[in-house]
XYZ file of C-alpha atoms in Angstrom:
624
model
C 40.141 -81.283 54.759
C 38.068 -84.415 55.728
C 35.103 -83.289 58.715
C 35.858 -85.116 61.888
C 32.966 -87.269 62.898
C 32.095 -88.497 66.295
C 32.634 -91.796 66.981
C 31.508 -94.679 69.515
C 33.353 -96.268 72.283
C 32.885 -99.485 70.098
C 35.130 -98.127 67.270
C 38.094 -98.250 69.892
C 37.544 -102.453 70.470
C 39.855 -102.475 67.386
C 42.436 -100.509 69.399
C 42.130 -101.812 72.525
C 42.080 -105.945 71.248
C 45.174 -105.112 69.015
C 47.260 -103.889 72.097
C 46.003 -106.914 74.181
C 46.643 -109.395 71.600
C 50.295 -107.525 70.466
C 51.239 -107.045 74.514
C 49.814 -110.844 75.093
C 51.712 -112.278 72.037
C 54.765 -110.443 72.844
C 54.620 -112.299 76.116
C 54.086 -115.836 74.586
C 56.987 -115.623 72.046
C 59.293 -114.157 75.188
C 58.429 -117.327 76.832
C 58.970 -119.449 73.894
C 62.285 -118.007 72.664
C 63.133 -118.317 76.500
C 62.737 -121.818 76.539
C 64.166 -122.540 73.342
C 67.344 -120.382 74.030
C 67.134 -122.628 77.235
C 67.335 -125.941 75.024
C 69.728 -125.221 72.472
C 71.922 -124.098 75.215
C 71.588 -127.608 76.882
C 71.899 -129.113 73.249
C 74.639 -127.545 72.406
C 76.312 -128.045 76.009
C 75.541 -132.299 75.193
C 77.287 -131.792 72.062
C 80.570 -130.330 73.570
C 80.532 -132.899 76.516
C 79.789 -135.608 73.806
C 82.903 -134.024 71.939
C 84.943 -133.945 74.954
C 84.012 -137.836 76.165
C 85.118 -138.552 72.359
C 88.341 -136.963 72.593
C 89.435 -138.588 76.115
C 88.260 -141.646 75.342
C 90.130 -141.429 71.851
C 93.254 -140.350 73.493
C 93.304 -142.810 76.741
C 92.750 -145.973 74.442
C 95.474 -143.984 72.393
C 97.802 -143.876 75.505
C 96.872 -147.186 76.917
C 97.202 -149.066 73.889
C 101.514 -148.559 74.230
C 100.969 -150.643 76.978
C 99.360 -153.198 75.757
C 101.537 -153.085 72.956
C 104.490 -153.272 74.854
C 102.483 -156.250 77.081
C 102.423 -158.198 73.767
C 105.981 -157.337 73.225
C 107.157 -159.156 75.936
C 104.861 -162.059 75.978
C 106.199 -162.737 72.502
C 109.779 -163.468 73.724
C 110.967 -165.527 76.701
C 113.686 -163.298 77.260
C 113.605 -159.258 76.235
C 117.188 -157.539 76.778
C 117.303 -154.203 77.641
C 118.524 -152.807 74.533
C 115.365 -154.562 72.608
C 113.714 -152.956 75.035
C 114.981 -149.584 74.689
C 114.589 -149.752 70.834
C 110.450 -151.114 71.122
C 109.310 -147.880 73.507
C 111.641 -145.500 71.645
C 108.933 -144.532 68.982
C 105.958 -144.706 71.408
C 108.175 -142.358 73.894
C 108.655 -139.734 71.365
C 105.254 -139.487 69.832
C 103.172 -139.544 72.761
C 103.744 -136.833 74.965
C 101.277 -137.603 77.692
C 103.485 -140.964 78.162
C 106.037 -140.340 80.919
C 107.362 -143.723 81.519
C 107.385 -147.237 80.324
C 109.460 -150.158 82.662
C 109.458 -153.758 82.889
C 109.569 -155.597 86.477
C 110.069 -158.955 86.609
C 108.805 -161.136 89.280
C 112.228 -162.252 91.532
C 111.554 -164.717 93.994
C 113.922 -164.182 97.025
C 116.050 -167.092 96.745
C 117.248 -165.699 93.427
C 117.697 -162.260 94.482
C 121.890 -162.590 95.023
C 122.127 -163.820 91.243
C 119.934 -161.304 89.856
C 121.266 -158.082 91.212
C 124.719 -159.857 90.529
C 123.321 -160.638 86.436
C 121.396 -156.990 86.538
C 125.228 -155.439 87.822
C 127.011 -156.936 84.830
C 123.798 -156.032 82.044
C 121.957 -152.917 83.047
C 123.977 -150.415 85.692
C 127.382 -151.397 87.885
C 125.042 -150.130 91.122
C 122.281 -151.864 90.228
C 120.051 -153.256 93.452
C 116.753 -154.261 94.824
C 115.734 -151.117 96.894
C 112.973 -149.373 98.648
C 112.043 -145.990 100.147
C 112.457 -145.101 103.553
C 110.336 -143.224 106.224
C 112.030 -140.159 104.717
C 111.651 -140.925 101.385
C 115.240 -141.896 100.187
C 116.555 -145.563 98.300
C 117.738 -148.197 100.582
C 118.420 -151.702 99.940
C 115.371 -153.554 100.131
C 114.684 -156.141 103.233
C 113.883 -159.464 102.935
C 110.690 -160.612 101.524
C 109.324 -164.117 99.266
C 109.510 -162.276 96.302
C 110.744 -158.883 94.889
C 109.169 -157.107 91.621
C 112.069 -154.611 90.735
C 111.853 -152.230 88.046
C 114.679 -153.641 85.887
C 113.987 -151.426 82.742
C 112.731 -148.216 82.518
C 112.589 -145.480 79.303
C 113.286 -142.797 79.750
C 116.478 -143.531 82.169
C 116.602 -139.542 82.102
C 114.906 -138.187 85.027
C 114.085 -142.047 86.311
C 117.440 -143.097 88.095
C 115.872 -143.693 91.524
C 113.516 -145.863 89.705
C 115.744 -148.525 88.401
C 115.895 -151.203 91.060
C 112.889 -149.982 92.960
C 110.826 -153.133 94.266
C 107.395 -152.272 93.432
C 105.947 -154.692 96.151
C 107.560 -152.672 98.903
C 105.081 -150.378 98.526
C 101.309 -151.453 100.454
C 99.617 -149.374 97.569
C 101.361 -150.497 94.566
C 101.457 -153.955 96.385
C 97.634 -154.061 96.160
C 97.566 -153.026 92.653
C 100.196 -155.834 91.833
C 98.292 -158.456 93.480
C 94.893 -157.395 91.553
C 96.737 -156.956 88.296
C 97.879 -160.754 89.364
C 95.023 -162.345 90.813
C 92.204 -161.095 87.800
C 94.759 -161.348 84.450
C 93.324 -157.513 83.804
C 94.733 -154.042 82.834
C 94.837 -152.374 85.963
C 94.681 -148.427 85.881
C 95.130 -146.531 89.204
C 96.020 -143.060 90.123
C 99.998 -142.522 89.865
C 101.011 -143.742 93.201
C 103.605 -141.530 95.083
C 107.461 -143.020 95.426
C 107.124 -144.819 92.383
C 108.570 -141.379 90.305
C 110.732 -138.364 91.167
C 108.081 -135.767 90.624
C 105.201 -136.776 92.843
C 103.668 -133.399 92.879
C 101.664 -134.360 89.481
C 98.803 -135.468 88.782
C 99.650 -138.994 86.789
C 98.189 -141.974 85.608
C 99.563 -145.623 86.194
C 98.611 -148.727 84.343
C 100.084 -152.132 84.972
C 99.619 -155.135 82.765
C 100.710 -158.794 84.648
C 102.477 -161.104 82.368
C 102.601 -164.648 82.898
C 104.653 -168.076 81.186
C 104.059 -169.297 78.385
C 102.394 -165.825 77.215
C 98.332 -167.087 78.172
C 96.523 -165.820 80.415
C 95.643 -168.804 83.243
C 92.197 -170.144 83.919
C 92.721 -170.253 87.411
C 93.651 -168.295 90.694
C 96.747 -170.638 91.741
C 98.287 -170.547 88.336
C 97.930 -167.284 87.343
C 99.801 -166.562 91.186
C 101.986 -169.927 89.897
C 102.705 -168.318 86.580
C 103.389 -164.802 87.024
C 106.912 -163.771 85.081
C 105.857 -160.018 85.704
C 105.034 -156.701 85.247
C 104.839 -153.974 82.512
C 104.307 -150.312 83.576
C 103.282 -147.507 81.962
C 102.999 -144.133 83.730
C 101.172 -140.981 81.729
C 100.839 -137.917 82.555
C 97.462 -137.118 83.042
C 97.644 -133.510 82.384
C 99.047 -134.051 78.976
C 96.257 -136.215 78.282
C 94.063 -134.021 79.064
C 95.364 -131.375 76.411
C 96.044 -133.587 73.864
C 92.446 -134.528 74.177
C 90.881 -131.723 74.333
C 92.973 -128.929 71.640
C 90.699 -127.128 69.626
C 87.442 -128.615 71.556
C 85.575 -126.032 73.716
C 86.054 -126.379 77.238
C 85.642 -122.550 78.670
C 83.944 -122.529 81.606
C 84.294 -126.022 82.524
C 85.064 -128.754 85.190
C 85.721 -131.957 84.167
C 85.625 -135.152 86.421
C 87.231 -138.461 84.907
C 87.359 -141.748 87.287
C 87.591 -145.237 86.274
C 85.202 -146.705 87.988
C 81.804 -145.467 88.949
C 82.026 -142.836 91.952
C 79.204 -144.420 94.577
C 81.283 -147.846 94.184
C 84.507 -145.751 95.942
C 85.196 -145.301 99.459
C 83.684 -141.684 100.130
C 86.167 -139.420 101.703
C 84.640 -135.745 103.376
C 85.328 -132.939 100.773
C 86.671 -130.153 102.963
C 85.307 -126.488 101.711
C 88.491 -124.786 102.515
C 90.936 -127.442 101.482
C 91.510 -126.597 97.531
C 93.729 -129.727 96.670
C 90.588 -132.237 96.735
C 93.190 -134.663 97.505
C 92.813 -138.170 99.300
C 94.184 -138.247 102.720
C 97.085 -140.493 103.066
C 95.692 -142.265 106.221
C 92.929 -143.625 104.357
C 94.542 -144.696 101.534
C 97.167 -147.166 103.196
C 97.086 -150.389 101.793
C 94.346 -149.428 99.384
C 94.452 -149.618 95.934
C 94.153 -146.212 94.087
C 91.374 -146.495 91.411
C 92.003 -143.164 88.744
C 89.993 -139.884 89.997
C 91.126 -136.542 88.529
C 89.139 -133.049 88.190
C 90.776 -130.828 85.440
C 89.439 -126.911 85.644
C 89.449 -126.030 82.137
C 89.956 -122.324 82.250
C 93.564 -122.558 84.313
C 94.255 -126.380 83.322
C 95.165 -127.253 86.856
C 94.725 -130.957 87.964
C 93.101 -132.235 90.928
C 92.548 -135.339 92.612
C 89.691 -135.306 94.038
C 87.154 -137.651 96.915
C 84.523 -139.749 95.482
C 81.632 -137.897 97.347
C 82.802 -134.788 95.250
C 80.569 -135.867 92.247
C 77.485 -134.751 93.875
C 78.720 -131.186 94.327
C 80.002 -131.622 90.306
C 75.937 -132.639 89.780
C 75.041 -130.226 91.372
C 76.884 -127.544 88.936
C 75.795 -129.394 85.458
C 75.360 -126.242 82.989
C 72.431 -128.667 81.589
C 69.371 -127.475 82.944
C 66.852 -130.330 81.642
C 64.393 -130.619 84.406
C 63.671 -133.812 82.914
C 66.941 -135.954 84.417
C 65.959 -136.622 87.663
C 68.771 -138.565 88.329
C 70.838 -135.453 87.549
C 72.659 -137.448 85.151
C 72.770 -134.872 81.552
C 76.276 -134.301 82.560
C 77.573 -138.201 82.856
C 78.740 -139.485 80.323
C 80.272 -143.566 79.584
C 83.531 -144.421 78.675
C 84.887 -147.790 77.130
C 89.040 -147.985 77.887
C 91.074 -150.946 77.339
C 87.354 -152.686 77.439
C 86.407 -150.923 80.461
C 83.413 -148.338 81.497
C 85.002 -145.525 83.096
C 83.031 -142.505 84.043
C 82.818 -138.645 83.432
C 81.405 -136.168 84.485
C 81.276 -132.189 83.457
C 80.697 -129.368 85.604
C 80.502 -125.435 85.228
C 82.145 -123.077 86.959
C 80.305 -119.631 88.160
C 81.424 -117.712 84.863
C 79.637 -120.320 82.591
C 76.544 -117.419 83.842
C 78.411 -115.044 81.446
C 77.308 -116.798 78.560
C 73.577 -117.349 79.492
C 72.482 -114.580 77.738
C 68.501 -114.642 76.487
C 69.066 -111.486 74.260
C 67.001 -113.308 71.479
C 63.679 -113.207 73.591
C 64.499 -109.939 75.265
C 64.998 -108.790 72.249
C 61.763 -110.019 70.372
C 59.877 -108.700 73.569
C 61.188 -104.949 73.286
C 60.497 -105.339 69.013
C 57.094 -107.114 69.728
C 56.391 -103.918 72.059
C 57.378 -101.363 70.127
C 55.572 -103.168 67.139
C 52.029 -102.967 69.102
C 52.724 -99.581 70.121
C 53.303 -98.157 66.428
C 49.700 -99.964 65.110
C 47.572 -98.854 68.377
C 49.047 -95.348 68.079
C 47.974 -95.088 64.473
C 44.686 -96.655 64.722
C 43.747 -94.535 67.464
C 44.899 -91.169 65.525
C 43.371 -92.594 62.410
C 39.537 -93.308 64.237
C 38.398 -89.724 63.173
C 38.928 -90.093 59.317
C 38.050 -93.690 58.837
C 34.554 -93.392 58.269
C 35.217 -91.197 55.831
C 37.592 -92.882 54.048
C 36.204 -96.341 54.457
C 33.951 -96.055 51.644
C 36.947 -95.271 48.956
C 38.898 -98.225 50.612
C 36.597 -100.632 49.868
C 36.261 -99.813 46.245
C 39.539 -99.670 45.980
C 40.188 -103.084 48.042
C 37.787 -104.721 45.929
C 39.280 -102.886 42.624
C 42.189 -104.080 43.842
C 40.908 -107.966 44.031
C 39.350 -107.893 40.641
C 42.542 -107.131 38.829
C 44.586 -109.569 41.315
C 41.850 -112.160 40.145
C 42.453 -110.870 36.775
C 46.001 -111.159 36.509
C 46.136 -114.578 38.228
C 44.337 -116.072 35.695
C 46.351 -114.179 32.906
C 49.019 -116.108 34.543
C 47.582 -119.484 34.727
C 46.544 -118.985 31.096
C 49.836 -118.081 30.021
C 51.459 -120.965 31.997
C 49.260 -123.700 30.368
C 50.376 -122.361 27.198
C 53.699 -122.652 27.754
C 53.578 -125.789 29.064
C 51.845 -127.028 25.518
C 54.239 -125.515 23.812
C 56.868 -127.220 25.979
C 55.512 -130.547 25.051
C 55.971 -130.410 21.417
C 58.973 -128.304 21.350
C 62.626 -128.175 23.173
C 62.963 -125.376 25.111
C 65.616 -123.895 23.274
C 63.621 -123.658 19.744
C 60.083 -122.671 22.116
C 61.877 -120.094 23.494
C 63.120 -118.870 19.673
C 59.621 -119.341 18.105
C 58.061 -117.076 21.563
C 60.548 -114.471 20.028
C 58.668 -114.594 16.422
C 62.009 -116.161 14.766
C 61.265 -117.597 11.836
C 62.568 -120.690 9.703
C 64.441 -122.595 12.539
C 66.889 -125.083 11.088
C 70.749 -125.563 11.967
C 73.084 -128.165 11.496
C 74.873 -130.443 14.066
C 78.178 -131.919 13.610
C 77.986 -134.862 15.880
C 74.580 -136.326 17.549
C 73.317 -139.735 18.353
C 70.309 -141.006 17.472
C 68.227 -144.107 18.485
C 65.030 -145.660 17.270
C 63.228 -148.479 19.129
C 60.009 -150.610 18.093
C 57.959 -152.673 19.936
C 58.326 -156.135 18.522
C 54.677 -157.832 18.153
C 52.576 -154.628 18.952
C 50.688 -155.680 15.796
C 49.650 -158.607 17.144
C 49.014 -157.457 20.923
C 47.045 -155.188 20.033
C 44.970 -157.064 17.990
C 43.815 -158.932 20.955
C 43.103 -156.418 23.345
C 40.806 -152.965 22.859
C 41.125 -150.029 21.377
C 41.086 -147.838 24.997
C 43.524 -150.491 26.181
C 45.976 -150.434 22.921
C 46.172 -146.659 23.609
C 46.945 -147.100 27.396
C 49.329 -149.850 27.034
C 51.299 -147.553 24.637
C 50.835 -144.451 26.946
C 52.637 -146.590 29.866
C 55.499 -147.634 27.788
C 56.264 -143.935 26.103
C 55.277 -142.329 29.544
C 58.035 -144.477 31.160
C 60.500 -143.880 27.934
C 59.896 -140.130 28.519
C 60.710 -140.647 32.158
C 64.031 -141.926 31.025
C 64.678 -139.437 28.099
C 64.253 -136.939 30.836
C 66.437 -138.144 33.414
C 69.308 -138.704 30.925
C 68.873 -135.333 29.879
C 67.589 -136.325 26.296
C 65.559 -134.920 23.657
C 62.561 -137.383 22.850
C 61.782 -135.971 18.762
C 58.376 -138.309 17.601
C 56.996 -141.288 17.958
C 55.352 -143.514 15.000
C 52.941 -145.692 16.099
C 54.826 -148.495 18.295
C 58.509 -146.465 17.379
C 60.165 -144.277 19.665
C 62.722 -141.828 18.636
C 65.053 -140.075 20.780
C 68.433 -137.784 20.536
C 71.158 -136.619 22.540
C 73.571 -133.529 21.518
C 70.864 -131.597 20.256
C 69.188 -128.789 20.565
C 72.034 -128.079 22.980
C 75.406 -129.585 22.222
C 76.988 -132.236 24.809
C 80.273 -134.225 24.596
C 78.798 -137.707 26.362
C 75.283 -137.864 24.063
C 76.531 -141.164 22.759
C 77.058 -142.365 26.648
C 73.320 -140.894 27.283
C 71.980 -142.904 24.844
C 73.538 -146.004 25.202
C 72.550 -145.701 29.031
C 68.758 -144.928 28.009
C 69.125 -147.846 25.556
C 70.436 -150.163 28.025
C 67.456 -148.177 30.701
C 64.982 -149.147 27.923
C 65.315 -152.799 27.872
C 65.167 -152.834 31.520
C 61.985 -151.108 31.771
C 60.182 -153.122 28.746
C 61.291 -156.189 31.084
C 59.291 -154.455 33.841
C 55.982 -153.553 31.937
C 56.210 -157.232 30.255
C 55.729 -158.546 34.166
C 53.624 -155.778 35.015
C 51.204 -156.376 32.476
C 51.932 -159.834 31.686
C 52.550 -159.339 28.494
C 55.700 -160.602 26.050
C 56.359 -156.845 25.312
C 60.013 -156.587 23.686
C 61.593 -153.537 21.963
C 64.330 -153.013 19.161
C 66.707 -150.497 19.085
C 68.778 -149.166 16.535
C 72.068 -146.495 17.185
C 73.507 -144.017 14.869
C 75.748 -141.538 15.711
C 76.856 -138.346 12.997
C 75.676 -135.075 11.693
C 72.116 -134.150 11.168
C 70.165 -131.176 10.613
C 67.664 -130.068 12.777
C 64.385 -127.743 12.368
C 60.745 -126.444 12.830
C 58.395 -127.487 9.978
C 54.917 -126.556 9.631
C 52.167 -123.890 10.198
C 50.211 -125.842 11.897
C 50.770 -128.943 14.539
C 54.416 -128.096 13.882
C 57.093 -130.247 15.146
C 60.853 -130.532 15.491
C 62.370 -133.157 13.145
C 65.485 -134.073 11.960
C 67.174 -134.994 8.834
C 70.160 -136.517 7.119
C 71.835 -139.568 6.628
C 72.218 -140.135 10.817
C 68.629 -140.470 10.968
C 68.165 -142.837 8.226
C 70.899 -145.290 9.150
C 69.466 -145.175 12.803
C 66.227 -146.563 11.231
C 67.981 -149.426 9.715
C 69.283 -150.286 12.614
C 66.285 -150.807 14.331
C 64.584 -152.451 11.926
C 67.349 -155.279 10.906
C 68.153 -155.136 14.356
C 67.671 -158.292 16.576
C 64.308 -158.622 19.105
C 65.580 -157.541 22.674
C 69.083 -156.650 21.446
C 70.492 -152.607 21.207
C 72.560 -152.338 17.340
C 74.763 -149.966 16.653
C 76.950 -148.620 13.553
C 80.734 -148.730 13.626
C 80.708 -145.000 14.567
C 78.638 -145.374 17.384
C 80.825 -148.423 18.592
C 84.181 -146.424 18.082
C 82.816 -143.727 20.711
C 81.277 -146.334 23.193
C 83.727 -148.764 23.226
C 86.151 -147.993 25.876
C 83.382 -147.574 28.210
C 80.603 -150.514 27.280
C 80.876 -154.221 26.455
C 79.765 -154.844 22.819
C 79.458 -158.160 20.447
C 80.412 -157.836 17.129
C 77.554 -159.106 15.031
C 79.395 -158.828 11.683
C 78.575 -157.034 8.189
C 74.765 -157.368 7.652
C 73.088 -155.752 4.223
C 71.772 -152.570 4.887
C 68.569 -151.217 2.737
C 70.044 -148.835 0.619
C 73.291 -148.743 1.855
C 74.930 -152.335 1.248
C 76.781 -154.144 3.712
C 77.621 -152.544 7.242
C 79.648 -153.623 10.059
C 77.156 -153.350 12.925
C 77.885 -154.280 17.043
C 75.313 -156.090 19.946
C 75.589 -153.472 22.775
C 75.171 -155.759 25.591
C 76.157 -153.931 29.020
C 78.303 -151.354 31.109
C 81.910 -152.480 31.207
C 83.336 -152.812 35.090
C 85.577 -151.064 36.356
């Protein structure tokens, strides 16, 4: 057993700086994780209000745009019967379910009223008549006024009967809607004004769209008053829009405030604490015209109208907690309908608390404790026997170093020769020789071969140094090699200014005649580049064979991997009776490339050793 030795108070620095540093850096990354748990929460909360201004905006331009549709509808037609009518909103009724109703209410002047409850009698409904609600609420026939905008047709008629005949201008609300609609030419979208429907207890959406003779739009005030034929309707339910929008999006937690114009422009009504409707009172909204409010509570997907001033309590409760918005704006977001900006806002409820949850730092504090803890404890039961030991550590340590040193260089040694090898081999046949085989040679059925030659070289070089000669050619092969490699290519030799490349070997492929042909076509396109690079005349010839060869490992000594046959020998002629700046190929070649490349015949051309030959010009990619 090791002697215990005394030791200094200095020996414990160790200790006591390693539970400073551990306790201090536990700290730091609680307050970093913190924060960051604090701003992925707000990024992530942008990216769901983001997806939920997407998905209302999506789906009120949706909605809207059956309006408009219907607006054109009418404006394309001096006179739309009711069945026409009926037939146009049928489809838009059936597959949009936030759409509630869709009417038509043409402007009657009162002069005209006798024939056109007498014309509406015989066409639409026996009972037919200009009406209007009473103090209590029920249809009477309307009193006299200039001009009367019934609602002459309406889809669905289901569940709308006290709406046919209503006269929209006997209401002061929708009266002041009509008139703006009028006066301005615009798309006018307002909350769903009570006594226009049966069930006033919803929350709805109304949007009128004025529509004048001789389907324009006026330039001025007096004619677009002059000019007016009517009014098309459309009433949605705003609750359905609302769902539609937002299925499958995640809204837990959430309040959501939609208006269609910007909140501070609206009259400001007092927001009572213990009144739970949010509703306008109806004293204040005489004679006003409604602009679109709602607040929809996610978790129970109740609908709320709601006062203007409310959007400073909904600021107030934005789950986004970037200091940085002084304007407490993270939660607004801009919406463009029909061509308009209209406004949301998102809000949390209390629960939303549930979900801020910084178990990440906690957590990392607790680990980052207990991780300071373990070392200290050790170091501090370990004190007695270090200076013992400390001695045989180092040896060992530096032992330890040597051989790492050691093997690292073993390792760089061993890469290096790899890489040589590499260089003049495939991979494939390296990878056989590494395992000590031994007389490498097979035969491939089908390959393609290509030589190329660089036309002139003689002569260049004759002109230029020695260092430079040798440079110039490095660039061009260097930038060959680039391309043999990126069309997955086996470069074989090169003899002097000739370049010779294969595809389908050592590792069979079906497209190696493609790969070429795109290298070939690669090649002329990058001695074009090195010509103005260098400014130079540099052209190449290339020559394409495509058939059987056999392929192997000759040599002791500055081996290489060559290949043999008749392929290879026909691919030679090719280049060399080929054409300066052209790619030749043999008939085979052609047969495989032909469905897929644009080639010129260039006719039967005597061959050295082999006679006449039909050869090709490939000249390009075909388009498809």
């Amino acid at each position: 057993m090791l002697k215990k030795l005394p030791l200094p108070w200095s020996r414990y620095i160790p200790a006591g700086l390693t539970l400073v540093l551990g306790v201090g850096l536990s700290a730091l990354t609680f307050a970093l994780v913190w924060d960051w748990e604090d701003r992925r929460r707000d990024y992530e909360m942008h990216r769901r209000i983001d997806d939920i201004a997407i998905g209302l905006e999506r789906q009120l331009n949706t909605d809207l745009d059956v309006v408009l549709a219907l607006s054109d509808y009418m404006k394309s037609f001096n006179a739309v019967d009711r069945d026409s009518f009926s037939r146009f909103v049928a489809r838009p009724l059936s597959v949009h379910p936030s759409l509630q109703t869709l009417a038509w209410a043409p402007r009657v002047p009162n002069g005209d009223r006798s024939d056109y409850e007498a014309k509406a009698k015989t066409q639409i409904d026996p009972s037919f008549e200009i009406a209007e609600r009473g103090t209590r609420g029920e249809l009477r026939k309307a009193g006299q006024r200039s001009e009367y905008f019934p609602a002459t047709y309406v889809e669905p008629t289901a569940g709308n009967e006290t709406v046919l005949g209503f006269d929209l201008a006997s209401h002061p609300n929708i009266r002041a809607t009509l008139d703006k609609a009028r006066d301005t030419g615009e798309t006018i979208v307002t909350d769903r004004i009570g006594g226009l429907l049966q069930d006033n207890d919803e929350q709805g959406l109304l949007a009128i769209v004025p529509i004048y003779e001789n389907n324009t739009k006026p330039t001025t005030l007096e004619s677009r008053r002059e000019l007016l034929q009517g009014f098309v309707l459309g009433v949605f339910r705003v609750k359905d829009v609302f769902q539609s929008s937002l299925r499958g999006r995640n809204t837990k937690y959430l309040k959501i405030y939609l208006a269609s114009e910007a909140p501070e422009d609206r009259t400001a009504s007092s927001l009572a604490p213990q009144t739970p409707s949010l509703s306008f009172p109806d004293a204040a909204a005489a004679s006003q015209i409604h602009q679109f409010a709602v607040l929809f509570l996610s978790d129970s997907e109740q609908m709320m109208a709601v006062p203007a001033d409310v959007v400073k309590e909904l600021r107030s409760q934005c789950p986004i907690q970037d200091s940085s918005d002084s304007e407490n704006n993270a939660c607004r977001r801009l919406l463009k309908i029909s061509g308009r900006q209209w406004f949301l806002y998102v809000a949390a409820t209390p629960e939303i608390r549930k979900t801020r949850r910084h178990w990440r730092s906690w957590g990392l504090l607790t680990m980052g404790l207990l991780w300071t803890l373990i070392p200290v404890t050790y170091m501090l039961t370990a004190l007695s026997r270090t200076a013992q030991i400390e001695k045989l550590a180092l040896d060992t340590a530096r032992q330890a170093d040597e051989l790492q040193d050691a093997y690292k260089l073993l390792e760089a040694e061993q890469a290096k020769s790899e890489q040589l090898l590499l260089n003049v081999l495939p991979g494939p046949i390296a990878l056989r020789l590494k395992h000590n085989e031994h007389n490498i040679a097979e035969s491939f059925g089908e390959v393609t071969v290509l030589f190329a030659d660089i036309v002139g070289f003689t002569e260049i070089s004759s002109r230029i140094s020695a260092t430079a000669v040798v440079e110039v050619l490095n660039g061009i092969f260097s930038a060959f090699d680039r391309l043999a490699d990126r069309h997955g290519l086996e470069k074989i030799k090169t003899i002097g200014d000739a370049y010779m490349v294969v595809g389908g070997l050592p590792t069979p492929r079906e497209d190696h005649a493609e790969a070429i042909a795109e290298m070939a076509i690669d090649m002329l396109h990058e001695i074009r580049l090195l010509s103005l690079d260098r400014s130079e005349p540099f052209s190449i010839r290339i020559g394409i064979n495509t058939g059987p060869v056999v392929a192997g490992v000759i040599g002791l000594k500055k081996f290489i991997y060559d290949l043999w046959g008749d392929t290879v020998n026909i691919a030679s002629r090719m280049e060399s009776h080929g054409i300066t700046g052209c790619i030749q190929v043999t008939a085979e070649t052609y047969e495989r490339l032909k469905d897929k490349y644009v080639f010129q015949r260039r006719g039967a051309i005597q061959v050295k050793g082999k006679g006449y030959m039909t050869t090709y010009l490939l000249t390009g990619r075909k388009n498809w």
